[in-house]
């Protein structure tokens, strides 16, 4: 679960990671969804899905970090931080001159104000049963919090007077994000109730461009 600082970063544009290890990002905040106000896009390779989640962002377990740089023992002994499998930041204090298996002594940050002593072997394996405390690479400082998301068009929950079509976010055979439409008289009530429709094609284009970072093309 995200702490308050991580939640603030996620709500302001940083990528997150789901419980299944997938990359995710906030799409919009739904004003009428009190229990599940946040719409998140989840990506796995070329596949993607949208999910409404609660105020605690319980589907997001951490901020996303790209694959870390390979662990360097000399740099770690020189005072540089490294990262553990579970995402914790850690430091080495000493390399013992013994023949024991776990000769690397140090500590990891369990919480912002809590440091816990630990030991590892030269392969980075933690001295214990917790594999989330194994060393996976050198620590990379999180990127600065980005500027707040620009105001995006809000989905609709009622059909506008005189509307012939409603527009929504869809995809093609290659999973490319596309603008799709349905006749207002043929819409799905559950989709309207859950904020899946927009009043114009341009509204959906703005959402797609925010998600992809590119100009929309048919």
PDB file of N, CA and C in Angstrom, residues 118-175:
ATOM      1  N   UNK A 118      20.815  -5.986   8.848  1.00  0.00           N
ATOM      2  CA  UNK A 118      20.666  -7.134   7.957  1.00  0.00           C
ATOM      3  C   UNK A 118      22.034  -7.606   7.489  1.00  0.00           C
ATOM      4  N   UNK A 119      22.063  -8.832   6.952  1.00  0.00           N
ATOM      5  CA  UNK A 119      23.296  -9.390   6.400  1.00  0.00           C
ATOM      6  C   UNK A 119      22.970 -10.138   5.113  1.00  0.00           C
ATOM      7  N   UNK A 120      23.915 -10.104   4.171  1.00  0.00           N
ATOM      8  CA  UNK A 120      23.743 -10.762   2.876  1.00  0.00           C
ATOM      9  C   UNK A 120      25.018 -11.518   2.506  1.00  0.00           C
ATOM     10  N   UNK A 121      24.883 -12.490   1.593  1.00  0.00           N
ATOM     11  CA  UNK A 121      26.085 -13.129   1.059  1.00  0.00           C
ATOM     12  C   UNK A 121      26.531 -12.375  -0.190  1.00  0.00           C
ATOM     13  N   UNK A 122      27.594 -12.862  -0.824  1.00  0.00           N
ATOM     14  CA  UNK A 122      28.154 -12.132  -1.958  1.00  0.00           C
ATOM     15  C   UNK A 122      27.267 -12.191  -3.202  1.00  0.00           C
ATOM     16  N   UNK A 123      26.307 -13.096  -3.217  1.00  0.00           N
ATOM     17  CA  UNK A 123      25.352 -13.154  -4.327  1.00  0.00           C
ATOM     18  C   UNK A 123      24.144 -12.258  -4.073  1.00  0.00           C
ATOM     19  N   UNK A 124      24.102 -11.624  -2.907  1.00  0.00           N
ATOM     20  CA  UNK A 124      22.998 -10.730  -2.590  1.00  0.00           C
ATOM     21  C   UNK A 124      21.851 -11.387  -1.867  1.00  0.00           C
ATOM     22  N   UNK A 125      22.017 -12.645  -1.469  1.00  0.00           N
ATOM     23  CA  UNK A 125      20.946 -13.353  -0.764  1.00  0.00           C
ATOM     24  C   UNK A 125      20.891 -12.916   0.700  1.00  0.00           C
ATOM     25  N   UNK A 126      19.692 -12.626   1.165  1.00  0.00           N
ATOM     26  CA  UNK A 126      19.481 -12.191   2.546  1.00  0.00           C
ATOM     27  C   UNK A 126      19.678 -13.349   3.512  1.00  0.00           C
ATOM     28  N   UNK A 127      20.194 -13.045   4.691  1.00  0.00           N
ATOM     29  CA  UNK A 127      20.407 -14.046   5.733  1.00  0.00           C
ATOM     30  C   UNK A 127      19.094 -14.302   6.464  1.00  0.00           C
ATOM     31  N   UNK A 128      18.229 -15.061   5.827  1.00  0.00           N
ATOM     32  CA  UNK A 128      16.910 -15.345   6.379  1.00  0.00           C
ATOM     33  C   UNK A 128      16.006 -15.881   5.287  1.00  0.00           C
ATOM     34  N   UNK A 129      14.751 -16.104   5.633  1.00  0.00           N
ATOM     35  CA  UNK A 129      13.816 -16.724   4.689  1.00  0.00           C
ATOM     36  C   UNK A 129      13.104 -15.722   3.789  1.00  0.00           C
ATOM     37  N   UNK A 130      13.245 -14.443   4.077  1.00  0.00           N
ATOM     38  CA  UNK A 130      12.515 -13.429   3.309  1.00  0.00           C
ATOM     39  C   UNK A 130      13.264 -13.091   2.022  1.00  0.00           C
ATOM     40  N   UNK A 131      12.723 -13.536   0.903  1.00  0.00           N
ATOM     41  CA  UNK A 131      13.362 -13.274  -0.388  1.00  0.00           C
ATOM     42  C   UNK A 131      13.117 -11.844  -0.869  1.00  0.00           C
ATOM     43  N   UNK A 132      12.161 -11.150  -0.251  1.00  0.00           N
ATOM     44  CA  UNK A 132      11.940  -9.753  -0.624  1.00  0.00           C
ATOM     45  C   UNK A 132      13.059  -8.850  -0.114  1.00  0.00           C
ATOM     46  N   UNK A 133      13.985  -9.416   0.691  1.00  0.00           N
ATOM     47  CA  UNK A 133      15.115  -8.645   1.201  1.00  0.00           C
ATOM     48  C   UNK A 133      16.421  -8.999   0.488  1.00  0.00           C
ATOM     49  N   UNK A 134      16.335  -9.779  -0.588  1.00  0.00           N
ATOM     50  CA  UNK A 134      17.517 -10.052  -1.404  1.00  0.00           C
ATOM     51  C   UNK A 134      17.909  -8.797  -2.180  1.00  0.00           C
ATOM     52  N   UNK A 135      19.196  -8.651  -2.458  1.00  0.00           N
ATOM     53  CA  UNK A 135      19.694  -7.502  -3.218  1.00  0.00           C
ATOM     54  C   UNK A 135      19.412  -7.711  -4.707  1.00  0.00           C
ATOM     55  N   UNK A 136      18.879  -6.693  -5.374  1.00  0.00           N
ATOM     56  CA  UNK A 136      18.588  -6.804  -6.810  1.00  0.00           C
ATOM     57  C   UNK A 136      19.351  -5.789  -7.658  1.00  0.00           C
ATOM     58  N   UNK A 137      19.923  -4.753  -7.057  1.00  0.00           N
ATOM     59  CA  UNK A 137      20.651  -3.772  -7.859  1.00  0.00           C
ATOM     60  C   UNK A 137      20.960  -2.523  -7.061  1.00  0.00           C
ATOM     61  N   UNK A 138      21.537  -1.550  -7.751  1.00  0.00           N
ATOM     62  CA  UNK A 138      21.864  -0.280  -7.117  1.00  0.00           C
ATOM     63  C   UNK A 138      20.613   0.595  -7.035  1.00  0.00           C
ATOM     64  N   UNK A 139      20.540   1.394  -6.004  1.00  0.00           N
ATOM     65  CA  UNK A 139      19.397   2.275  -5.781  1.00  0.00           C
ATOM     66  C   UNK A 139      19.384   3.416  -6.788  1.00  0.00           C
ATOM     67  N   UNK A 140      18.217   3.714  -7.297  1.00  0.00           N
ATOM     68  CA  UNK A 140      18.025   4.857  -8.182  1.00  0.00           C
ATOM     69  C   UNK A 140      17.027   5.797  -7.525  1.00  0.00           C
ATOM     70  N   UNK A 141      17.436   7.025  -7.306  1.00  0.00           N
ATOM     71  CA  UNK A 141      16.539   7.976  -6.655  1.00  0.00           C
ATOM     72  C   UNK A 141      15.286   8.181  -7.500  1.00  0.00           C
ATOM     73  N   UNK A 142      14.101   8.174  -6.863  1.00  0.00           N
ATOM     74  CA  UNK A 142      12.864   8.413  -7.610  1.00  0.00           C
ATOM     75  C   UNK A 142      12.914   9.759  -8.324  1.00  0.00           C
ATOM     76  N   UNK A 143      12.284   9.785  -9.481  1.00  0.00           N
ATOM     77  CA  UNK A 143      12.243  11.039 -10.227  1.00  0.00           C
ATOM     78  C   UNK A 143      11.421  12.069  -9.457  1.00  0.00           C
ATOM     79  N   UNK A 144      11.750  13.342  -9.587  1.00  0.00           N
ATOM     80  CA  UNK A 144      10.972  14.387  -8.906  1.00  0.00           C
ATOM     81  C   UNK A 144       9.498  14.298  -9.278  1.00  0.00           C
ATOM     82  N   UNK A 145       8.659  14.664  -8.321  1.00  0.00           N
ATOM     83  CA  UNK A 145       7.219  14.639  -8.568  1.00  0.00           C
ATOM     84  C   UNK A 145       6.881  15.559  -9.726  1.00  0.00           C
ATOM     85  N   UNK A 146       6.150  15.038 -10.658  1.00  0.00           N
ATOM     86  CA  UNK A 146       5.814  15.811 -11.845  1.00  0.00           C
ATOM     87  C   UNK A 146       4.737  16.842 -11.537  1.00  0.00           C
ATOM     88  N   UNK A 147       4.578  17.748 -12.463  1.00  0.00           N
ATOM     89  CA  UNK A 147       3.523  18.748 -12.328  1.00  0.00           C
ATOM     90  C   UNK A 147       2.172  18.047 -12.310  1.00  0.00           C
ATOM     91  N   UNK A 148       1.177  18.596 -11.634  1.00  0.00           N
ATOM     92  CA  UNK A 148      -0.139  17.964 -11.589  1.00  0.00           C
ATOM     93  C   UNK A 148      -0.693  17.706 -12.980  1.00  0.00           C
ATOM     94  N   UNK A 149      -1.486  16.652 -13.087  1.00  0.00           N
ATOM     95  CA  UNK A 149      -2.120  16.339 -14.358  1.00  0.00           C
ATOM     96  C   UNK A 149      -2.968  17.505 -14.834  1.00  0.00           C
ATOM     97  N   UNK A 150      -2.881  17.753 -16.128  1.00  0.00           N
ATOM     98  CA  UNK A 150      -3.733  18.808 -16.671  1.00  0.00           C
ATOM     99  C   UNK A 150      -5.188  18.370 -16.571  1.00  0.00           C
ATOM    100  N   UNK A 151      -6.042  19.341 -16.495  1.00  0.00           N
ATOM    101  CA  UNK A 151      -7.465  19.047 -16.356  1.00  0.00           C
ATOM    102  C   UNK A 151      -7.962  18.308 -17.593  1.00  0.00           C
ATOM    103  N   UNK A 152      -8.496  17.131 -17.388  1.00  0.00           N
ATOM    104  CA  UNK A 152      -8.997  16.338 -18.500  1.00  0.00           C
ATOM    105  C   UNK A 152     -10.511  16.423 -18.568  1.00  0.00           C
ATOM    106  N   UNK A 153     -11.068  16.180 -19.755  1.00  0.00           N
ATOM    107  CA  UNK A 153     -12.525  16.165 -19.876  1.00  0.00           C
ATOM    108  C   UNK A 153     -13.128  15.130 -18.937  1.00  0.00           C
ATOM    109  N   UNK A 154     -14.239  15.459 -18.347  1.00  0.00           N
ATOM    110  CA  UNK A 154     -14.907  14.547 -17.423  1.00  0.00           C
ATOM    111  C   UNK A 154     -15.857  13.631 -18.193  1.00  0.00           C
ATOM    112  N   UNK A 155     -15.956  12.376 -17.782  1.00  0.00           N
ATOM    113  CA  UNK A 155     -16.954  11.497 -18.391  1.00  0.00           C
ATOM    114  C   UNK A 155     -18.355  11.957 -18.020  1.00  0.00           C
ATOM    115  N   UNK A 156     -19.325  11.476 -18.759  1.00  0.00           N
ATOM    116  CA  UNK A 156     -20.713  11.865 -18.507  1.00  0.00           C
ATOM    117  C   UNK A 156     -21.453  10.721 -17.823  1.00  0.00           C
ATOM    118  N   UNK A 157     -22.460  11.078 -17.057  1.00  0.00           N
ATOM    119  CA  UNK A 157     -23.274  10.088 -16.359  1.00  0.00           C
ATOM    120  C   UNK A 157     -24.745  10.222 -16.742  1.00  0.00           C
ATOM    121  N   UNK A 158     -25.026  11.201 -17.590  1.00  0.00           N
ATOM    122  CA  UNK A 158     -26.356  11.378 -18.160  1.00  0.00           C
ATOM    123  C   UNK A 158     -26.193  11.727 -19.632  1.00  0.00           C
ATOM    124  N   UNK A 159     -27.132  11.332 -20.450  1.00  0.00           N
ATOM    125  CA  UNK A 159     -27.047  11.617 -21.882  1.00  0.00           C
ATOM    126  C   UNK A 159     -27.420  13.074 -22.126  1.00  0.00           C
ATOM    127  N   UNK A 160     -26.526  13.852 -22.756  1.00  0.00           N
ATOM    128  CA  UNK A 160     -26.831  15.259 -23.032  1.00  0.00           C
ATOM    129  C   UNK A 160     -28.047  15.392 -23.949  1.00  0.00           C
ATOM    130  N   UNK A 161     -28.793  16.440 -23.766  1.00  0.00           N
ATOM    131  CA  UNK A 161     -29.954  16.687 -24.621  1.00  0.00           C
ATOM    132  C   UNK A 161     -29.520  16.782 -26.076  1.00  0.00           C
ATOM    133  N   UNK A 162     -30.224  16.077 -26.931  1.00  0.00           N
ATOM    134  CA  UNK A 162     -29.954  16.151 -28.362  1.00  0.00           C
ATOM    135  C   UNK A 162     -28.773  15.334 -28.836  1.00  0.00           C
ATOM    136  N   UNK A 163     -28.127  14.598 -27.954  1.00  0.00           N
ATOM    137  CA  UNK A 163     -26.952  13.820 -28.359  1.00  0.00           C
ATOM    138  C   UNK A 163     -27.362  12.631 -29.223  1.00  0.00           C
ATOM    139  N   UNK A 164     -26.696  12.474 -30.364  1.00  0.00           N
ATOM    140  CA  UNK A 164     -26.944  11.333 -31.235  1.00  0.00           C
ATOM    141  C   UNK A 164     -25.966  10.190 -30.950  1.00  0.00           C
ATOM    142  N   UNK A 165     -24.741  10.556 -30.565  1.00  0.00           N
ATOM    143  CA  UNK A 165     -23.713   9.559 -30.293  1.00  0.00           C
ATOM    144  C   UNK A 165     -23.045   9.830 -28.946  1.00  0.00           C
ATOM    145  N   UNK A 166     -22.553   8.764 -28.330  1.00  0.00           N
ATOM    146  CA  UNK A 166     -21.698   8.863 -27.151  1.00  0.00           C
ATOM    147  C   UNK A 166     -20.343   8.265 -27.531  1.00  0.00           C
ATOM    148  N   UNK A 167     -19.278   8.777 -26.931  1.00  0.00           N
ATOM    149  CA  UNK A 167     -17.925   8.375 -27.330  1.00  0.00           C
ATOM    150  C   UNK A 167     -17.201   7.737 -26.149  1.00  0.00           C
ATOM    151  N   UNK A 168     -16.354   6.773 -26.456  1.00  0.00           N
ATOM    152  CA  UNK A 168     -15.649   6.082 -25.381  1.00  0.00           C
ATOM    153  C   UNK A 168     -14.267   5.624 -25.841  1.00  0.00           C
ATOM    154  N   UNK A 169     -13.453   5.233 -24.857  1.00  0.00           N
ATOM    155  CA  UNK A 169     -12.084   4.786 -25.103  1.00  0.00           C
ATOM    156  C   UNK A 169     -12.102   3.306 -25.448  1.00  0.00           C
ATOM    157  N   UNK A 170     -11.578   2.976 -26.635  1.00  0.00           N
ATOM    158  CA  UNK A 170     -11.533   1.590 -27.074  1.00  0.00           C
ATOM    159  C   UNK A 170     -10.167   1.249 -27.625  1.00  0.00           C
ATOM    160  N   UNK A 171     -10.057   0.091 -28.278  1.00  0.00           N
ATOM    161  CA  UNK A 171      -8.772  -0.293 -28.857  1.00  0.00           C
ATOM    162  C   UNK A 171      -8.994  -1.105 -30.113  1.00  0.00           C
ATOM    163  N   UNK A 172      -7.953  -1.114 -30.981  1.00  0.00           N
ATOM    164  CA  UNK A 172      -7.989  -1.896 -32.198  1.00  0.00           C
ATOM    165  C   UNK A 172      -7.411  -3.282 -31.965  1.00  0.00           C
ATOM    166  N   UNK A 173      -7.217  -4.038 -33.057  1.00  0.00           N
ATOM    167  CA  UNK A 173      -6.687  -5.394 -32.953  1.00  0.00           C
ATOM    168  C   UNK A 173      -5.266  -5.410 -32.405  1.00  0.00           C
ATOM    169  N   UNK A 174      -4.524  -4.319 -32.652  1.00  0.00           N
ATOM    170  CA  UNK A 174      -3.142  -4.236 -32.161  1.00  0.00           C
ATOM    171  C   UNK A 174      -3.058  -3.546 -30.804  1.00  0.00           C
ATOM    172  N   UNK A 175      -4.178  -3.428 -30.117  1.00  0.00           N
ATOM    173  CA  UNK A 175      -4.266  -2.800 -28.797  1.00  0.00           C
ATOM    174  C   UNK A 175      -4.016  -1.296 -28.828  1.00  0.00           C
TER     175      UNK A 175
END
